[in-house]
XYZ file of C-alpha atoms in Angstrom:
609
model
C 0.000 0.000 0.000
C 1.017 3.216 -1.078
C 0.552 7.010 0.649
C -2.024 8.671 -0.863
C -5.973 9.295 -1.375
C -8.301 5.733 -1.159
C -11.842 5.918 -1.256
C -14.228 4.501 1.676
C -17.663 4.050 1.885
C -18.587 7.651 2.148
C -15.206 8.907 2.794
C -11.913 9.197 1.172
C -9.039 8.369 3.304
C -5.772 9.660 3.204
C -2.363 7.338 3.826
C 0.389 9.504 5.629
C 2.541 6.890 5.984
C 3.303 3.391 5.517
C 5.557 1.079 7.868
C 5.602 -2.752 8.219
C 2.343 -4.056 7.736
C 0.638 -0.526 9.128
C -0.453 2.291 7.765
C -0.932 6.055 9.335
C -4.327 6.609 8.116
C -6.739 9.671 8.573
C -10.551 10.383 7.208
C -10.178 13.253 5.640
C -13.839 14.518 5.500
C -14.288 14.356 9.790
C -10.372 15.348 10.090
C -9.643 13.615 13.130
C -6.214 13.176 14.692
C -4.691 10.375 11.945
C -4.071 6.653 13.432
C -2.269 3.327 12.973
C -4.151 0.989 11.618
C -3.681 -2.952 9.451
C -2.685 -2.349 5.812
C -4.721 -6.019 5.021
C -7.716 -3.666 5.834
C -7.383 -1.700 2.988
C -6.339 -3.686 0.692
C -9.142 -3.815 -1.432
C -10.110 -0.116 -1.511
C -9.820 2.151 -4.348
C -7.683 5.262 -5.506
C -9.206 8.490 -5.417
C -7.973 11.722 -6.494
C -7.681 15.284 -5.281
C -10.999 16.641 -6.917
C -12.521 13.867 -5.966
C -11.121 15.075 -2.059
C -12.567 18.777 -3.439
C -15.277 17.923 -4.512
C -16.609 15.730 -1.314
C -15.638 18.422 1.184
C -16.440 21.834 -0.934
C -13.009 22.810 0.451
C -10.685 23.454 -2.791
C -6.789 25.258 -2.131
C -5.803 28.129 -4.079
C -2.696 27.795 -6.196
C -0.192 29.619 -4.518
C 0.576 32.055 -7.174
C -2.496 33.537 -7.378
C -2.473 34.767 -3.520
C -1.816 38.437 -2.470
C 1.335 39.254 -0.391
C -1.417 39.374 2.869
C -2.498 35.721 1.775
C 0.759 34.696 1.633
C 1.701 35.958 4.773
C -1.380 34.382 6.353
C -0.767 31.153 5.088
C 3.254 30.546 6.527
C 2.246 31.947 9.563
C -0.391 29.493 10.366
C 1.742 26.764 8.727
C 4.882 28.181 10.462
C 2.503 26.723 13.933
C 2.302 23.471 12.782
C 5.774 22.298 10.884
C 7.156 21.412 14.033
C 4.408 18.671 15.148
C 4.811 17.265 11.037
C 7.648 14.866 11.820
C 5.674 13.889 15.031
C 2.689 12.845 13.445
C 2.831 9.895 13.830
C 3.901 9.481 17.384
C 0.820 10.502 19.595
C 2.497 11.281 22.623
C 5.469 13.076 21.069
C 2.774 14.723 19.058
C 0.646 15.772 21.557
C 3.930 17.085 23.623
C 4.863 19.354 20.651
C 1.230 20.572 20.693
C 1.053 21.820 23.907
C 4.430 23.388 23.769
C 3.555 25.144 20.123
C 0.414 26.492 21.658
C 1.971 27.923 24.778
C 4.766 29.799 22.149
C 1.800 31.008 20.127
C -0.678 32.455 22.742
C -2.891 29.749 20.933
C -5.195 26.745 22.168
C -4.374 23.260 21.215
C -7.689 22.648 19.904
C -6.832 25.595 17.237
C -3.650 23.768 16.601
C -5.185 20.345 15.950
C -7.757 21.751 13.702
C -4.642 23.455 11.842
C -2.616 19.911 11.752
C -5.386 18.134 11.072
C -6.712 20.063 8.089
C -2.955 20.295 6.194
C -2.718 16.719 6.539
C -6.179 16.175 5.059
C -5.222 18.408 2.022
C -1.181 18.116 2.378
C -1.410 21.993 1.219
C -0.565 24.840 2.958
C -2.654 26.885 0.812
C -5.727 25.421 2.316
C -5.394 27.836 5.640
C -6.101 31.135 2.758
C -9.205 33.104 3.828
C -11.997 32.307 1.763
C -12.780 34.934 -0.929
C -15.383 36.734 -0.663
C -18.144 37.327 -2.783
C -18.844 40.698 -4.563
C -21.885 41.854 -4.086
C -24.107 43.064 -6.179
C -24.411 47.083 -7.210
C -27.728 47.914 -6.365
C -29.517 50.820 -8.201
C -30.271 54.344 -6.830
C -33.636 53.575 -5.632
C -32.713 50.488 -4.108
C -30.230 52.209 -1.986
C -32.545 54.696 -1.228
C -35.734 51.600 -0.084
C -32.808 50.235 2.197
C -32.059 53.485 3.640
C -35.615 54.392 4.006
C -35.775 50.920 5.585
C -32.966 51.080 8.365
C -33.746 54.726 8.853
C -37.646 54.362 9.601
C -38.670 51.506 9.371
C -36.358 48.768 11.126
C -36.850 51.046 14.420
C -38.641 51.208 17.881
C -41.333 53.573 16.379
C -42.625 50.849 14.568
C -43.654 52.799 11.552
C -45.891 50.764 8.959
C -44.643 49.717 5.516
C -46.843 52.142 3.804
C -45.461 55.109 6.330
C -42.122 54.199 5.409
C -42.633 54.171 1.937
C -44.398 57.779 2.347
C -41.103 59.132 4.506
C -39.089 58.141 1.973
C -40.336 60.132 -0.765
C -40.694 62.956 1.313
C -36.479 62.841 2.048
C -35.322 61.548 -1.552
C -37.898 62.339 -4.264
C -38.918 66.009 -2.671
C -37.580 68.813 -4.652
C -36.585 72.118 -2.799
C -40.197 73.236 -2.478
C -41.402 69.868 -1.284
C -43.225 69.225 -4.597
C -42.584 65.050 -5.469
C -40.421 64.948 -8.445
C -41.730 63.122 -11.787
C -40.004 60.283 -11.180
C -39.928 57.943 -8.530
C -40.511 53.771 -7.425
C -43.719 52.763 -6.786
C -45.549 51.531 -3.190
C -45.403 47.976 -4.814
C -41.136 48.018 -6.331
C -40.616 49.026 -2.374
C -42.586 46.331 -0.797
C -40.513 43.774 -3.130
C -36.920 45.433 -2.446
C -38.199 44.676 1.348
C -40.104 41.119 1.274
C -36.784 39.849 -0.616
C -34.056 41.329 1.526
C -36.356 41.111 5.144
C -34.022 39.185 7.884
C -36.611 38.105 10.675
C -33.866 37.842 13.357
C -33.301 42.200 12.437
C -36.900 42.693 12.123
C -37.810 41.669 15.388
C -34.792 42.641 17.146
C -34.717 46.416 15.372
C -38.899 46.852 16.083
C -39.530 44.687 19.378
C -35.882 44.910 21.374
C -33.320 42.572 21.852
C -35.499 40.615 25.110
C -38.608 40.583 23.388
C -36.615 38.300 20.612
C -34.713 36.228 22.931
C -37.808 35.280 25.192
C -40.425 34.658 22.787
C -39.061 34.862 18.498
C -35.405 32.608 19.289
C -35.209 29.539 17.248
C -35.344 26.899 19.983
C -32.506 24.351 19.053
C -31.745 23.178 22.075
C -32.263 19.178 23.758
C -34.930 20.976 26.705
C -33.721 19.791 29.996
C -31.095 17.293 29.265
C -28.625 19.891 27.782
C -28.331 22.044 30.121
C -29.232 20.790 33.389
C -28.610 16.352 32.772
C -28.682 15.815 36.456
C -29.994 16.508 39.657
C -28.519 19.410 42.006
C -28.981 22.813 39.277
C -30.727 25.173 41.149
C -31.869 28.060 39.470
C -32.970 31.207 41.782
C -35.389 33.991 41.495
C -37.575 36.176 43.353
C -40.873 37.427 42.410
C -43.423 40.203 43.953
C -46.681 38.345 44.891
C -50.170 39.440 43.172
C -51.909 40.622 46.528
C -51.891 42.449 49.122
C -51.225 41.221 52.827
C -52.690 42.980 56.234
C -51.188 43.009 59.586
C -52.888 40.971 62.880
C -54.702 44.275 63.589
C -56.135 44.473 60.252
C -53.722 47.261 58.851
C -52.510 46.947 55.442
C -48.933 46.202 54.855
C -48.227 45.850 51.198
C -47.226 42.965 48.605
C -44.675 40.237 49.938
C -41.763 39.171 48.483
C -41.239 35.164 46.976
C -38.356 33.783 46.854
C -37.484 30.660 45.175
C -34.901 27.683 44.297
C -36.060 24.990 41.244
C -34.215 22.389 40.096
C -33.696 22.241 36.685
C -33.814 18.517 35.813
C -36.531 17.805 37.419
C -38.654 21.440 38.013
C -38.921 20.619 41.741
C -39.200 23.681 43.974
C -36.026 23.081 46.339
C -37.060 25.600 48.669
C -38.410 28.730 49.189
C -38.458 32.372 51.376
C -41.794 34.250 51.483
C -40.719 37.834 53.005
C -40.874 41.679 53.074
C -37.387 42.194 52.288
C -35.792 41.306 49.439
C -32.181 41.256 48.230
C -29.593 39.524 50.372
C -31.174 39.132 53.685
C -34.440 37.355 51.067
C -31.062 35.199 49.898
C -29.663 33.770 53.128
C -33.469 32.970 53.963
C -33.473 30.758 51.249
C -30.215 29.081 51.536
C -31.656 28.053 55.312
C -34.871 27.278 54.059
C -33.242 24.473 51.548
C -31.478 22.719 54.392
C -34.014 22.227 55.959
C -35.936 19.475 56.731
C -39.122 19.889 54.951
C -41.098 17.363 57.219
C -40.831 19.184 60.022
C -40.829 22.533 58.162
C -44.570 21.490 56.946
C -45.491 19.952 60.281
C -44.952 23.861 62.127
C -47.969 24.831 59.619
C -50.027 21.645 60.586
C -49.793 19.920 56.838
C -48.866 16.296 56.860
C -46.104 15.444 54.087
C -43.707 12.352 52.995
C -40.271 12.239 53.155
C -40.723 11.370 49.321
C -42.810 14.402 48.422
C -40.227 16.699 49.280
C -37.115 15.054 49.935
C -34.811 18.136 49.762
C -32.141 19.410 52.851
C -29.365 20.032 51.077
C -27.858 22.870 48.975
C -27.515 22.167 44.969
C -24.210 21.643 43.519
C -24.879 24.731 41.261
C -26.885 27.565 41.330
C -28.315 29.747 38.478
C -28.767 33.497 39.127
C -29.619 36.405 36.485
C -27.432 39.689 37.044
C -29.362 40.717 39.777
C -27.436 43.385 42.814
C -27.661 40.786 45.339
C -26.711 38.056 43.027
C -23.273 39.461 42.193
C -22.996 40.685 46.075
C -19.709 39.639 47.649
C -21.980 38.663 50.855
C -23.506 35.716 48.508
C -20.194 34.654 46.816
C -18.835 33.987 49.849
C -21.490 30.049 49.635
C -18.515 28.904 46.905
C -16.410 28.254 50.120
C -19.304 25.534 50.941
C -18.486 23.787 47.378
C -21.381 25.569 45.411
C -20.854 26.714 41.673
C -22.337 30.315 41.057
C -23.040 30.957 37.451
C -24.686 34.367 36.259
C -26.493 34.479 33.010
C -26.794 37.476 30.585
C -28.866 40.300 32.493
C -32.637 40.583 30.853
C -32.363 36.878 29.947
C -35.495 35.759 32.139
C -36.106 33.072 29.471
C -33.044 31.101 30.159
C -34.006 30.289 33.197
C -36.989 29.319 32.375
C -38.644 26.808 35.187
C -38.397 29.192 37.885
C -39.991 32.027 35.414
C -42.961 29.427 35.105
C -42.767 28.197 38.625
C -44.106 32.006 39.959
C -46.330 31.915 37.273
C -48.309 28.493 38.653
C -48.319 29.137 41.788
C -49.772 32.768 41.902
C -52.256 30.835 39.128
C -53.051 28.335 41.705
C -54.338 30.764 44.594
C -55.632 33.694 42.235
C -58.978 32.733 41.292
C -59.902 31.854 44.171
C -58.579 34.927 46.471
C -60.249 37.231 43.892
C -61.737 40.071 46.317
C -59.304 39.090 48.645
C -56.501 41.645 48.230
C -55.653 39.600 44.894
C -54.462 41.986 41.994
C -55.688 42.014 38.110
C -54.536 42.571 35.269
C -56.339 46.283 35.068
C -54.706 47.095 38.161
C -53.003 50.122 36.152
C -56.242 51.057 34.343
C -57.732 54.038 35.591
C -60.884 53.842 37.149
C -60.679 50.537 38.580
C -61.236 49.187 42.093
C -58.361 49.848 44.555
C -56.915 46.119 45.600
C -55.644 47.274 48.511
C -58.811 47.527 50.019
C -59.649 44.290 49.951
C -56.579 43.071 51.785
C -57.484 40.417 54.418
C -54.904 37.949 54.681
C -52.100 38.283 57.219
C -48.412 36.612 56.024
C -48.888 33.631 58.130
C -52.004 32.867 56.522
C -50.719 33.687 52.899
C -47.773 31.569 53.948
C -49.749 28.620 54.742
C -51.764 29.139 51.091
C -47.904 29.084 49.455
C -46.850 26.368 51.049
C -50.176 24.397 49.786
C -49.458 25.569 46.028
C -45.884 24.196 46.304
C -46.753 20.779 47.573
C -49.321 20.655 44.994
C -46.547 22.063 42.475
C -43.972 19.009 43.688
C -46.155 16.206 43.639
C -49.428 16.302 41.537
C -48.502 18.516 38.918
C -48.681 16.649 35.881
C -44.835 17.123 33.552
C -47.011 15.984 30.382
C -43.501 17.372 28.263
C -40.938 16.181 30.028
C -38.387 14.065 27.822
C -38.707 10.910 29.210
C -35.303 8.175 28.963
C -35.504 4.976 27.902
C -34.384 4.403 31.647
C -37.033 6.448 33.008
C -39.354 4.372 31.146
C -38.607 1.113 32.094
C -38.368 2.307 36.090
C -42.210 3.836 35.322
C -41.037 6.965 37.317
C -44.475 9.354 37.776
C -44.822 12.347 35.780
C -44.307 14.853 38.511
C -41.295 16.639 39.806
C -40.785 15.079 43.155
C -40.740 11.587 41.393
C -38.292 12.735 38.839
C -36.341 14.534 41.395
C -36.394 11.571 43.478
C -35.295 9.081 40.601
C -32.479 11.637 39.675
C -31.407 11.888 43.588
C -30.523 7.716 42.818
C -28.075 8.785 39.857
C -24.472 9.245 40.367
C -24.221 12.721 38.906
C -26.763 13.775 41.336
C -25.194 16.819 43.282
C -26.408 18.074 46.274
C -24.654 19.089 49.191
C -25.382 19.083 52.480
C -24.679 21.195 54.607
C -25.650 21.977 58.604
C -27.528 25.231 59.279
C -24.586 27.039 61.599
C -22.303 26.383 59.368
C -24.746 27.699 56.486
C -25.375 30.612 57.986
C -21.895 31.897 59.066
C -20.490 31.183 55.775
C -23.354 34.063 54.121
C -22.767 36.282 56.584
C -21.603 39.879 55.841
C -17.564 40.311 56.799
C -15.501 43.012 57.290
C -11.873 43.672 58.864
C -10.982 44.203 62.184
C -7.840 44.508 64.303
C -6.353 43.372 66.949
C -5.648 45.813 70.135
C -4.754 46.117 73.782
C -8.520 47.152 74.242
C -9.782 43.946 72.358
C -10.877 43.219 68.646
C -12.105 46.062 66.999
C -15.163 45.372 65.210
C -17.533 47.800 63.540
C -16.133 50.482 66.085
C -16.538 48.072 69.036
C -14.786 45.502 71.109
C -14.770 41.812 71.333
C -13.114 39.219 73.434
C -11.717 35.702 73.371
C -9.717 34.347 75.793
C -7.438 32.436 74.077
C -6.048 34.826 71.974
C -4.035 36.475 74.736
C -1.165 37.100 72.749
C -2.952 38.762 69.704
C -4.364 41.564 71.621
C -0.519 42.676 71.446
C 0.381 42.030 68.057
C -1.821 44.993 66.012
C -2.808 41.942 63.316
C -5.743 42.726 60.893
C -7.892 39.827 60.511
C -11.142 38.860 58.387
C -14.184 38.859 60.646
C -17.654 37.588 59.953
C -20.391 39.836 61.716
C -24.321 39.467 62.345
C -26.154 42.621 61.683
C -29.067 42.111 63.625
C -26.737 41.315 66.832
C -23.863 42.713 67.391
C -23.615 40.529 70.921
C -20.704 37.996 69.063
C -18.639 38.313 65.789
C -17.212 35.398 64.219
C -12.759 35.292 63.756
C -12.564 33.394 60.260
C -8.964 31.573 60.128
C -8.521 28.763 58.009
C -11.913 28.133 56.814
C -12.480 27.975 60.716
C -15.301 30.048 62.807
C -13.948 30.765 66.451
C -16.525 33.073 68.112
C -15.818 36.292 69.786
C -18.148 37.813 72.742
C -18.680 41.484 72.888
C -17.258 43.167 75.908
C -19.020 46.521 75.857
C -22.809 45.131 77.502
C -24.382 48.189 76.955
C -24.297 46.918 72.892
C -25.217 43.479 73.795
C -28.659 42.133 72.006
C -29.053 45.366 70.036
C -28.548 45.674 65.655
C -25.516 47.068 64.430
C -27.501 49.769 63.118
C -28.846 50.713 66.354
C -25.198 50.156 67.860
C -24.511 52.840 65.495
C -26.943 54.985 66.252
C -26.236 55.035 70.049
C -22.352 55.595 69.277
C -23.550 58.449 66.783
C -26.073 60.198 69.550
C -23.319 59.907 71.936
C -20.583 61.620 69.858
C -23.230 64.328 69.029
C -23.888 64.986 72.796
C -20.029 65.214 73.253
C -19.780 68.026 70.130
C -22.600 70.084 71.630
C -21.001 70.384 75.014
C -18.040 70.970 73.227
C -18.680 74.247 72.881
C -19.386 75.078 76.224
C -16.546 72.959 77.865
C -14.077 75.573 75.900
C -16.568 78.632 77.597
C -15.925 77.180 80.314
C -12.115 76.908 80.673
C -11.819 80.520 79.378
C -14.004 81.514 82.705
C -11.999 79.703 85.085
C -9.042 81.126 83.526
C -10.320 84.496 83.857
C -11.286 83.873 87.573
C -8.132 82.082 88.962
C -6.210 84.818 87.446
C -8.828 87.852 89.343
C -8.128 85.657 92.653
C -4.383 85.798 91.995
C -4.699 89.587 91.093
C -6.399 90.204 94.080
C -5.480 88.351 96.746
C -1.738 87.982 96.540
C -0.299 87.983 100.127
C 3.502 88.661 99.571
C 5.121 89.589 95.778
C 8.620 89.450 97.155
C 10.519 86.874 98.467
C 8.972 83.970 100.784
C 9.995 83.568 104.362
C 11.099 79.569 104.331
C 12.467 79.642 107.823
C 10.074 77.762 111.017
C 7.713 76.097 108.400
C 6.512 73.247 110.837
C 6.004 75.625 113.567
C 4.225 77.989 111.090
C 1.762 75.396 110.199
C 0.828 74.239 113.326
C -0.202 77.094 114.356
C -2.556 77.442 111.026
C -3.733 74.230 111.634
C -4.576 75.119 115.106
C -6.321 78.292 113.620
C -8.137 76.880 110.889
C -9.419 73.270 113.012
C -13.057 73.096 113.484
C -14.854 70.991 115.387
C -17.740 69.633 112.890
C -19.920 67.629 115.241
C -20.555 71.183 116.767
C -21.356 72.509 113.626
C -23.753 70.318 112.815
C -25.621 70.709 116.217
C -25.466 74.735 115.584
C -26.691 74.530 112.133
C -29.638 72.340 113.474
């Protein structure tokens, strides 16, 4: 067997090299990585030619005499990569050394460079790396430069002009004369709707008249293998939070406002992981949530007085990755900080809602679930921004605990009855008969190896996502926030000055948290007049204080300058002697003014009474 082109099956094959009874062979249509294989194999098989290699891959080199200087130039460069691996070739782990080495030296990847190896071998032409040439395109006439111009200009816009409008604004700008009088000549309504019906692009049409997002979430082609390609196992939590469709009251019947939902799904199987129902969003709505999936929901449902199955909602444990959009609280340092616990953080593009899809139709469910039937009951329509409608708010009669029990109802129902009638089923799934609802799937994916969930005890939890700041070590104590902590066994660091990295409860200020080598060691705070109280109102009290000390700043300084003034008017006027002191007999001398000035005060006392 010689080195060449063969033909086979669909293919043509391309012999690199020949020794013993083996042959370097590579297909030169998928361009793989070429590999040893029997000569007796391909014995039978017959020659094929270059344009028969041309013609089966559309790819056809340019004779090198007919490239510019720049083509030139761009084809030894990208050969220049790859002449070192050529006498390698046939040695896959010298080859693969030479590889990696030639990428490092060429800022390049070694994918790039295999794709460059493998396509010169397929061809065994340099001049197969040229650009491809592009094609000319075609001169269009003065009118059709002025349609398209007309068309970018008014009509592929947010103002959403119609066809005919456009047309109309286009004579007006190109076939006006000076007096604004249309000229004799000039395309017709129906040559303009042709330029445009054969050049329209729906992707710009959509995207230049409805906005990137509304394309994205509701014109994108949808390509894509549903929930297998992007989330193939259990443990993908994707997060959102969502402002509720009603309006809550307090215990005294005083309205409050619209709560905040907060929610975790798992993207294999849709399951609702866990979820926060607050009036505070953004972090604090966060670290909720992270506590509220560790749970155990059992016991969680059994506070509220609903009876569940470990098997219904058999979730205590954080997912292996979670999904956020570019939300503030998202990118917050404060929530990073749950990667030390193993967890994967991945952002997706901001005004994306449709890529994360199932927790975008999760809010939608379960606010359909409890709508209809709260109507009149603080729920909110559709015309809620119509003028002349009823006000919502003053029908508000549920109190949070009440809504929360409703919620809680709506997600069981979501887990466990909720029929998936799309999901794509596996052959596996099949034969196991696994229910069409979430918490079956979820449960049959919690059996799979890839399954990833971690779990994860509540302390630890919720020191890890608390906020941190630095403080330093002093003679007084560590300095926290403006205050001072304790610890006895860290004698020796109260001399030292160190800064260190603490973590810090806002709400209670009474402990702060030393974090050393992924360790927690607590600290207690030694000023008690802090102890139990916020760091805000910590704050606050430090803050009045300091105020009360500037105002009787003022009059401290009033002060001194008056007792100034009057030691110096007692000096003035009641110096004894302004010449020299007599020093002689000073014990005798004050005896006798003690003996002058001693008073009997028991007497005193009886005299004053």
């Amino acid at each position: 067997m010689k080195k060449g082109l063969y033909k086979y099956e669909d293919t043509i094959l391309r012999v690199i090299d020949v020794k013993n009874d083996m042959a370097l062979v590579m297909d030169c249509q998928k361009r793989h990585m070429p590999i040893w294989q029997n000569i007796d194999r391909f014995a039978s098989l017959q020659g094929a030619s270059e344009s028969d290699l041309y013609a089966l891959t559309g790819i056809s080199p340019v004779p090198e005499e007919e490239l510019s200087a720049k083509e030139r130039q761009f084809v030894n460069e990208h050969f220049t990569m790859i002449a070192g691996i050529l006498p390698a070739v046939g040695d896959s782990k010298e080859r693969s050394f030479r590889i990696n080495g030639m990428a490092a030296h060429y800022n390049v990847t070694t994918q790039t460079l295999r794709f460059y190896l493998c396509l010169y071998l397929a061809f065994s032409d340099k001049t197969v790396f040229a650009p491809a040439k592009r094609k000319k395109e075609k001169v269009l006439s003065t009118d059709e430069k002025n349609i398209r111009w007309a068309l970018n200009k008014f009509y592929y816009t947010r103002k959403n002009h119609s066809l005919k409008n456009t047309y109309i604004l286009m004579l007006k700008e190109k076939y006006c004369d000076a007096e604004g009088n249309l000229v004799k000549s000039y395309p017709s309504f129906y040559q303009f709707r042709y330029f445009y019906r054969k050049t329209k692009n729906w992707s710009n049409y959509y995207i230049a008249r409805k906005g990137l997002t509304f394309y994205q979430r509701n014109k994108r082609p949808l390509l894509g293998d549903h929930v297998q390609e992007f989330a193939p196992h259990v443990g993908i939590g994707m997060l959102d939070a969502t402002i509720c469709d009603i309006y809550l009251v307090n215990e005294e019947g005083r309205l409050i406002g619209r709560p905040v939902l907060t929610a975790c799904i798992d993207a294999y199987s849709s399951l609702c992981c866990g979820y926060l129902l607050s009036w505070e969003g953004g972090v604090y709505s966060l670290r909720g949530l992270m506590r509220n999936l560790v749970e155990d929901k059992v016991k969680l449902c059994e506070k509220f007085g609903i009876p569940i199955k470990k098997e219904d909602w058999n979730v205590s444990a954080l997912p292996g990755m979670l999904v956020t959009d570019m939300g503030r609280e998202y990118l917050s340092e404060n929530f990073s900080q749950i990667t030390e616990l193993g967890v994967t953080l991945t952002n997706l593009d901001a005004y994306r809602p449709e890529l994360k899809g199932p927790v975008e139709k999760f809010f939608d469910l379960i606010q359909g679930y409890f709508k209809s039937l709260l109507k009149g009951k603080g729920v909110i329509e559709p015309d809620f921004q119509e003028r002349g409608v009823r006000d919502y708010r003053k029908d508000a009669c549920l109190t949070m605990d009440a809504f929360e029990k409703i919620i809680l109802h709506c997600i069981i129902y979501y887990n466990t009855k909720r029929i998936l009638e799309n999901y794509p089923y596996t052959e596996e799934m099949l034969k196991s008969k696994v229910k069409p609802n979430a918490a079956a799937v979820f449960n049959y994916g919690l059996a799979m190896p890839e399954a990833s969930l971690l779990p994860v005890s509540k302390e630890r939890l919720m020191l890890t996502l608390l906020p941190r700041t630095m403080a330093k070590f002093t003679r007084t104590g560590l300095k926290v926030n403006g205050m001072r902590y304790k610890n006895e066994t860290y004698r020796e660091a109260y001399l030292n000055g160190k800064e260190v990295t603490v973590a810090y409860n806002p709400d209670d200020v009474s402990s702060v948290w030393l974090i050393e080598d992924n360790a927690y060691t607590p600290f207690e705070l030694i000023e008690s007049r802090f102890t139990g109280k916020s760091i805000a109102d910590a704050q606050a009290m430090d803050k009045q204080q300091k105020s009360l000390v500037k105002a009787a700043g003022e009059e401290n300084t009033q002060a001194r300058i008056d007792l100034m003034r009057q030691i110096q008017t007692i000096v003035d006027t009641s110096a004894v002697n302004t010449g020299d002191t007599h020093i002689k007999q000073v014990r005798h001398v004050r005896k006798k003014e003690q003996a002058k000035r001693h008073k009997d005060f028991n007497k005193e006392v009886h005299d004053d009474n």
